[in-house]
Short mmCIF file of C-alpha atoms and ligand atoms in Angstrom, two decimals:
data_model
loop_
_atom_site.label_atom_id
_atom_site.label_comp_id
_atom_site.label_asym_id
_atom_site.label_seq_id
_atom_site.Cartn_x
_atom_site.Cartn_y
_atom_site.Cartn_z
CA UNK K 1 -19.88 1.90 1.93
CA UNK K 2 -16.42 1.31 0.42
CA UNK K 3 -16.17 -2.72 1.42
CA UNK K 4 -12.83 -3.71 -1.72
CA UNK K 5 -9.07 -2.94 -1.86
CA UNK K 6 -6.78 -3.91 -4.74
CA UNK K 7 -3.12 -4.94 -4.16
CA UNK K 8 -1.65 -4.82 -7.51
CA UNK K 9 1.44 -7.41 -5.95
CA UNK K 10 2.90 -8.89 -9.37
CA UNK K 11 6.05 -6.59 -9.29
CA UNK K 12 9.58 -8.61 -9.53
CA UNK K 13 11.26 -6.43 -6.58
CA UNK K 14 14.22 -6.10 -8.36
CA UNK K 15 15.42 -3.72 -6.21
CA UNK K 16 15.96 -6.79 -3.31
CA UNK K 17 17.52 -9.28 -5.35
CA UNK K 18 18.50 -12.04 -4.48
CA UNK K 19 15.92 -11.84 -1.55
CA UNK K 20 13.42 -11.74 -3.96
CA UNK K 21 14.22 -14.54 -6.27
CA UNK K 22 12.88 -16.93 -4.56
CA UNK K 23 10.00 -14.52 -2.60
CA UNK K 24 7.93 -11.99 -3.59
CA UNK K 25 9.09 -8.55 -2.27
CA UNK K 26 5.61 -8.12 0.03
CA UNK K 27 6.50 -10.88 2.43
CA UNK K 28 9.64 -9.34 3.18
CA UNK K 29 9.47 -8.37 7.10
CA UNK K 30 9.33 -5.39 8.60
CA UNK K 31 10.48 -6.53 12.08
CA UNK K 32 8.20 -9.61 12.10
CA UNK K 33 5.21 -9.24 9.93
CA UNK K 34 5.54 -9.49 6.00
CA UNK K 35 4.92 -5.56 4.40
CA UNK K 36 1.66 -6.90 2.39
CA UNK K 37 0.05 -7.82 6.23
CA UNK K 38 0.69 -4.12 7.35
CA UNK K 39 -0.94 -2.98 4.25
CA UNK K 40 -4.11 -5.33 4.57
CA UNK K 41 -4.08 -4.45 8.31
CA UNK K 42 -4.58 -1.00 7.30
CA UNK K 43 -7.28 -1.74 4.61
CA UNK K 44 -9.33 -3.56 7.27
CA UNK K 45 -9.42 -0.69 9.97
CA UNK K 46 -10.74 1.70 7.24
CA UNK K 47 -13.14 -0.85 6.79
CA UNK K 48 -11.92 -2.35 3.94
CA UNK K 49 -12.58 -6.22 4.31
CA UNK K 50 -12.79 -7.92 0.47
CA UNK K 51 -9.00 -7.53 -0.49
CA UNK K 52 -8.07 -7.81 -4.02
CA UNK K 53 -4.76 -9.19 -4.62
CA UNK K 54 -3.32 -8.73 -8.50
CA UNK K 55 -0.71 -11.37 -8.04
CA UNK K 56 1.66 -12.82 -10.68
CA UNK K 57 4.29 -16.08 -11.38
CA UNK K 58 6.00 -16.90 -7.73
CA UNK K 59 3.83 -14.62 -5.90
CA UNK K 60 1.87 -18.32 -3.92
CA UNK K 61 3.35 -17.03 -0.44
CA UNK K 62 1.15 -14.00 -0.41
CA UNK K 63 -2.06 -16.74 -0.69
CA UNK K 64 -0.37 -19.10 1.81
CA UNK K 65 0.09 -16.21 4.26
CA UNK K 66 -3.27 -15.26 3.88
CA UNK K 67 -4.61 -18.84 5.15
CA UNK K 68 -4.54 -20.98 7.60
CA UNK K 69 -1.85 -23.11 8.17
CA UNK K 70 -2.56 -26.13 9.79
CA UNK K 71 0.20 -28.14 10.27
CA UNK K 72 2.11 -25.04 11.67
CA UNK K 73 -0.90 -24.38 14.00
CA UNK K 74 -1.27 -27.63 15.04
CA UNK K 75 2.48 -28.09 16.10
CA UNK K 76 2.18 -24.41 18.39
CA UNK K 77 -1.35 -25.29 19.91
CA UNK K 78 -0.92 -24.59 23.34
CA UNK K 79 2.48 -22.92 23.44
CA UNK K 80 3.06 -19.59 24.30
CA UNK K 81 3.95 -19.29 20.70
CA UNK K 82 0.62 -19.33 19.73
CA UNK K 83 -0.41 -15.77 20.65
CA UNK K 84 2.01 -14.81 17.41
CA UNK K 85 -0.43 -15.91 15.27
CA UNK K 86 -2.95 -13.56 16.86
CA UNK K 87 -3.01 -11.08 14.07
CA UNK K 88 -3.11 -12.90 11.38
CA UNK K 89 -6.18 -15.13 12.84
CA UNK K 90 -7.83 -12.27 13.32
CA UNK K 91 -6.88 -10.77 9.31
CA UNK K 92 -8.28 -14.11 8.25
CA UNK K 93 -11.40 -13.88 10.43
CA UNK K 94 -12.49 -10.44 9.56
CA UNK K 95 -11.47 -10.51 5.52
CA UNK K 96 -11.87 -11.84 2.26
CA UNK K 97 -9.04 -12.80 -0.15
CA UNK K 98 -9.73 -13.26 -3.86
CA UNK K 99 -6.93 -13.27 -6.54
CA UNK K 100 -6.15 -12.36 -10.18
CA UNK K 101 -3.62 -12.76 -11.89
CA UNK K 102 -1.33 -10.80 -13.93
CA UNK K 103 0.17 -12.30 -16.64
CA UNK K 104 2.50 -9.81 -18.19
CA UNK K 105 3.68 -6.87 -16.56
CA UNK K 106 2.54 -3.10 -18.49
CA UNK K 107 2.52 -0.83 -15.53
CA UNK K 108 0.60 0.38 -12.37
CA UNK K 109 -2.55 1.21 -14.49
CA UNK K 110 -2.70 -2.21 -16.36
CA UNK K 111 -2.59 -4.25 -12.68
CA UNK K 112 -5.74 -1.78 -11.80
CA UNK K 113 -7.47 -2.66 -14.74
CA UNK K 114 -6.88 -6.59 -13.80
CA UNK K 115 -8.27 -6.37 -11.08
CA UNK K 116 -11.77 -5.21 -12.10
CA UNK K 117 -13.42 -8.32 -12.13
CA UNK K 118 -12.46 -8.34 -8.48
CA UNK K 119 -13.69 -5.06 -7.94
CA UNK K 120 -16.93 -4.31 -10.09
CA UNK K 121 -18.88 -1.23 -10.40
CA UNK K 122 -17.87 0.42 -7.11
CA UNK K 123 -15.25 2.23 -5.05
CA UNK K 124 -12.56 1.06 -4.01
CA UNK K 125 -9.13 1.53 -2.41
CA UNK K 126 -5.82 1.12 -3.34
CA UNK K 127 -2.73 -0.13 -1.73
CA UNK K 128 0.86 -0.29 -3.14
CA UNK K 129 2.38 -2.68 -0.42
CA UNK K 130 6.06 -1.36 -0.57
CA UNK K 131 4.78 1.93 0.28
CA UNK K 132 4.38 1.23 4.26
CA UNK K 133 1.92 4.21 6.11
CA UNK K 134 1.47 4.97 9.55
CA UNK K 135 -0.85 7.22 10.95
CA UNK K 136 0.40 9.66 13.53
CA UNK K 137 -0.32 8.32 16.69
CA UNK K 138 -3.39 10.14 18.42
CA UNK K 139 -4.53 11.24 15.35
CA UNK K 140 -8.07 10.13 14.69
CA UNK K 141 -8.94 9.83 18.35
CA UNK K 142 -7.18 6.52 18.91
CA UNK K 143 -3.84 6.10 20.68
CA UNK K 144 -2.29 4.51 17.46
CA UNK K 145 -3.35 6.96 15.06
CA UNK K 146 -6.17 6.88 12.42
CA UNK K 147 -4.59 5.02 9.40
CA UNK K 148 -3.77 7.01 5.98
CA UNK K 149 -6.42 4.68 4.07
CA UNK K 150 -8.75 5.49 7.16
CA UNK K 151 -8.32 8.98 6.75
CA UNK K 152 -8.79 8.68 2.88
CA UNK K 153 -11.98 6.96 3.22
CA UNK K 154 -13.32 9.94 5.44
CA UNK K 155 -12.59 12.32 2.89
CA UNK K 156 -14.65 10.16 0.02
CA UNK K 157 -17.86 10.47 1.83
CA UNK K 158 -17.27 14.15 1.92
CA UNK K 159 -16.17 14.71 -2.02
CA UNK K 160 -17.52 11.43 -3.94
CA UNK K 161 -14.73 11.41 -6.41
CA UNK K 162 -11.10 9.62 -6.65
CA UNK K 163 -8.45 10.66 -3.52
CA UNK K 164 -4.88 10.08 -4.35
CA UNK K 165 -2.34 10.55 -0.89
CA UNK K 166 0.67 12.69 -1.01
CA UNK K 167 3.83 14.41 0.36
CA UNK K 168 6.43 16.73 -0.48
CA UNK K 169 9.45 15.64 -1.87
CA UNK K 170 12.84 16.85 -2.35
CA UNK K 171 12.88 18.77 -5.60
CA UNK K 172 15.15 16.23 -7.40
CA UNK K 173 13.32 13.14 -6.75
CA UNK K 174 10.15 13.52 -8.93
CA UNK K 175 11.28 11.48 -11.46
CA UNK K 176 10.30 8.59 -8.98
CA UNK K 177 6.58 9.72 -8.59
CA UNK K 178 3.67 10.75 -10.05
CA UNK K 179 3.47 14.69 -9.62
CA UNK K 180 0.24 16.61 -9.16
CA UNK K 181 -0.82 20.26 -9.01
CA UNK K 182 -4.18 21.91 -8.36
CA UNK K 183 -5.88 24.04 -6.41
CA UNK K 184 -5.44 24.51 -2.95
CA UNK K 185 -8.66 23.96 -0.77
CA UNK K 186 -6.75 23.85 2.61
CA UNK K 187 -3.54 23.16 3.76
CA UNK K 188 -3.89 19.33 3.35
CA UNK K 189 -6.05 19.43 0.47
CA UNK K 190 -6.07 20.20 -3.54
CA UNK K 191 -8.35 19.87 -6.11
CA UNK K 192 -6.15 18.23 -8.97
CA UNK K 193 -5.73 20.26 -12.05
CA UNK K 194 -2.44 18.20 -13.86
CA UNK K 195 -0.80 15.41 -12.65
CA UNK K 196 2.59 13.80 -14.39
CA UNK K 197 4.51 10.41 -14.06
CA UNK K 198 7.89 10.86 -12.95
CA UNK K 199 8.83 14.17 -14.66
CA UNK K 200 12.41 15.27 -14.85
CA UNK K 201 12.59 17.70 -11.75
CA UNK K 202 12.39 20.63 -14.17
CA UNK K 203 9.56 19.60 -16.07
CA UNK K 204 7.41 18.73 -12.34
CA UNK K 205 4.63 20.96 -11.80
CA UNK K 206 5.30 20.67 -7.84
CA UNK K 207 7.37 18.76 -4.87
CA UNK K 208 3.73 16.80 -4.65
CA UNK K 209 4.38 12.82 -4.58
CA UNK K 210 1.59 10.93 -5.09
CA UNK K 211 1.95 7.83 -2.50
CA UNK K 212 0.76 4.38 -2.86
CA UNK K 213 -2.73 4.82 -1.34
CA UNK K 214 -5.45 5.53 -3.57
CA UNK K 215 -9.76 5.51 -3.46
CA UNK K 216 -10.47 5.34 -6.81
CA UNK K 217 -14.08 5.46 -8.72
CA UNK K 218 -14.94 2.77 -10.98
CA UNK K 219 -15.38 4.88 -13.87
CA UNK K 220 -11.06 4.22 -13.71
CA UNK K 221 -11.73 1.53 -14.92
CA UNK K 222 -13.12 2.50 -18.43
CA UNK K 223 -10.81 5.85 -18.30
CA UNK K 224 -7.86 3.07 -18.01
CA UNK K 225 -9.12 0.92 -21.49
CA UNK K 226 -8.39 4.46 -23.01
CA UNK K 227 -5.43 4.85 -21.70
CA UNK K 228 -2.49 4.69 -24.32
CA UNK K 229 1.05 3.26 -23.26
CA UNK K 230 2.93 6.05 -21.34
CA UNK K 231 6.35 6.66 -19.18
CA UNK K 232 8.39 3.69 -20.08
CA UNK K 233 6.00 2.25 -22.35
CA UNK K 234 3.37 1.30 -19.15
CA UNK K 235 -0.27 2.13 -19.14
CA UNK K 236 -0.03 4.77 -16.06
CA UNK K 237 -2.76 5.16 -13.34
CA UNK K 238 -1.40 8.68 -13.48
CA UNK K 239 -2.30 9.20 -16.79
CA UNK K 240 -6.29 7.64 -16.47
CA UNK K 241 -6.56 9.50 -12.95
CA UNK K 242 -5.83 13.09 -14.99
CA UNK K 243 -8.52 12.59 -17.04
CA UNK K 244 -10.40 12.14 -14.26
CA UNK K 245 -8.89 15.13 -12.79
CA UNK K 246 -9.83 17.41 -15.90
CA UNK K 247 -13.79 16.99 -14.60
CA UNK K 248 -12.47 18.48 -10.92
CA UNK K 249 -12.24 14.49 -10.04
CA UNK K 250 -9.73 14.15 -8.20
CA UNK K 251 -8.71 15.23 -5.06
CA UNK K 252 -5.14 15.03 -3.35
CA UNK K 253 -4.72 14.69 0.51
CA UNK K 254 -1.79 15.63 2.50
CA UNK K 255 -1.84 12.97 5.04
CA UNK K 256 -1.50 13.18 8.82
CA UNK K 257 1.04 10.19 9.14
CA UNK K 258 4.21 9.09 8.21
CA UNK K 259 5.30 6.66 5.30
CA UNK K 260 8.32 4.99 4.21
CA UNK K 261 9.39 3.68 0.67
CA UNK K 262 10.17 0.13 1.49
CA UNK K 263 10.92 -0.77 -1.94
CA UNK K 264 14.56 0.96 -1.53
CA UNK K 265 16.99 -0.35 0.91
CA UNK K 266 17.27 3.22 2.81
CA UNK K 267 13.71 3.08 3.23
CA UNK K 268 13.33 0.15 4.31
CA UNK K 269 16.03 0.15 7.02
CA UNK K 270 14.42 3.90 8.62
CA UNK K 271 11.19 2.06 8.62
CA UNK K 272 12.29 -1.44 10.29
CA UNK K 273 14.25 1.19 13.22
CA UNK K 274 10.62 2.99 12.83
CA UNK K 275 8.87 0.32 13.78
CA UNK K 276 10.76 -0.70 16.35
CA UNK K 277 11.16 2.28 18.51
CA UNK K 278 6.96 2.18 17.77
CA UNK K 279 6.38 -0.77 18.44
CA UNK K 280 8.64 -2.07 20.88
CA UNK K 281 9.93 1.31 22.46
CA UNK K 282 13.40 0.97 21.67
CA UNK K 283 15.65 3.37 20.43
CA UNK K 284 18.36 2.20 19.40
CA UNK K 285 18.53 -0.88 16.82
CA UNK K 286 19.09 -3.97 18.39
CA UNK K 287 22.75 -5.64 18.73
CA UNK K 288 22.61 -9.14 18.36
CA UNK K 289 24.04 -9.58 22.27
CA UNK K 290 20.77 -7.23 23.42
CA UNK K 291 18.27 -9.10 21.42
CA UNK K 292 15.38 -10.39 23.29
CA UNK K 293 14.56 -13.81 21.14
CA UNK K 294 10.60 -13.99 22.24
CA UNK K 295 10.06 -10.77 20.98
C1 G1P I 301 3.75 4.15 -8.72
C2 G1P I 301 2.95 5.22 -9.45
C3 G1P I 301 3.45 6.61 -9.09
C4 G1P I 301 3.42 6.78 -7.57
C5 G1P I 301 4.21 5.64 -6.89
C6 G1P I 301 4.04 5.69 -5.40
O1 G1P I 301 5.06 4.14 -9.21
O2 G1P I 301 3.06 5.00 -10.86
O3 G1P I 301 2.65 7.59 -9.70
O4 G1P I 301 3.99 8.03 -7.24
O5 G1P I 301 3.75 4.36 -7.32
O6 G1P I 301 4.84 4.75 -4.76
P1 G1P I 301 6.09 2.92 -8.96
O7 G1P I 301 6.73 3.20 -7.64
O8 G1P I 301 5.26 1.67 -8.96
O9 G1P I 301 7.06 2.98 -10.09
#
């Protein structure tokens, strides 16, 4: 059983200053729930329940929002107010939350490797936060749709090795992924032969992103003390997970779900209008005269 995910969450979010000078870039909202809770919401119905967090300096809100608050609570008790709080009770209920920290910042690879002592000698899953994933609904047999970590998890029990999520992408914007190529087992799946870090569009061996959802073997772990400094000088989990991919270790899944890049502006707007045509069966974005304040 694959019980631990790892959010490596010590990233500045540079991309959202000045909103993030003050905040770290997973509590922004998507509607009304920080990014990091739809992550950890998604961990937990894969069965994922001892979350990882790789935090750094001025990340505290992310351990606040994982508590209780009781002052806040105490002030809503018996309000219809309360009932907001639902989901988060229940995150708190059903989960663990254990923290490391970060304390300089070399790369996607280097956060994984902090977070070992969290993790240990076993599978586990990965979540990049600003990547936000939805499952198509239906999919899965349930009406909201089996979640893309959910669907990853399936797919570990069948091969035993790492699982790395990806889509296509436009051919000119490799250079903000890891690329991968392989072997085709069906038309969701590929046995990973090379994988690069954000290659100049000519030098990609594909249009195949690798998103932030991993499941990752523990031998990672080792592969990543190996790994030299890479693109821009960071240790790369792209770079540990191809020589994992080398043994036939790897295996990339097309997922059945949609996901948005909420670390960019654009992507972050289509998935806040996402989410609330979803969620709240709206079409349209909502004017500030149409706006229902309860919801
Ligand atoms: C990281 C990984 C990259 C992956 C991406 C997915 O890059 O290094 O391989 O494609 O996440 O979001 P970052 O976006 O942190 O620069």
């Amino acid at each position: 059983m694959i019980k631990k995910c790892l959010f490596p969450v010590a990233g500045y979010g540079t991309r959202f200053l000045p909103a993030t000078k003050a905040m770290p870039k997973e509590i922004l909202p998507i509607l009304d729930k920080p990014l990091v809770q739809y992550g950890v919401e998604e961990a937990l119905e894969a069965g994922l329940t001892d979350i990882g967090f790789v935090t750094g300096r001025g990340k505290r809100a992310i351990e606040d929002h994982f508590d209780v608050s009781y002052e806040l609570e105490h002030q809503i008790r018996g309000t219809g107010k309360e009932k907001r709080l639902d989901g988060i009770r229940q995150l708190i209920e059903q989960c663990t939350f254990s923290y490391t920290r970060q304390s300089s910042m070399k790369g996607l690879g280097h956060a994984v490797l902090t977070g070992r002592n969290l993790i240990g000698d076993e599978p586990f899953g990965v979540v990049l936060a600003d990547d936000l994933c939805f499952g198509d609904a239906g999919s899965g047999g349930t009406a909201d749709g089996e979640g893309v970590l959910a669907q990853m998890i399936r797919l570990y029990h069948q091969f035993r090795c790492s699982i790395v999520a990806i889509e296509e992408i436009p051919a000119d914007q490799t250079h903000h992924y890891g690329v991968i190529a392989g072997e085709a087992l069906s038309d969701s799946l590929f046995r990973v032969s090379t994988m690069v870090e954000k290659p100049a569009p000519e030098a990609a061996p594909s249009n195949l992103a690798i998103i932030g959802r991993y499941v990752l073997t523990p031998d990672i772990f080792t592969l990543l003390e190996q790994t030299e400094p890479g693109k821009n000088g960071e240790i790369q989990l792209t770079d540990a997970l191809l020589k994992q991919a080398v043994d036939g270790g790897v295996i990339a899944y097309k997922f059945a779900g949609r996901r948005f890049d909420c670390g960019s502006l654009h992507g972050f707007v289509e998935a806040t209008n996402y989410c609330y045509q979803r969620f709240y069966g709206e079409t349209d974005p909502p004017t500030v005269a149409r706006f229902d304040r309860s919801r």
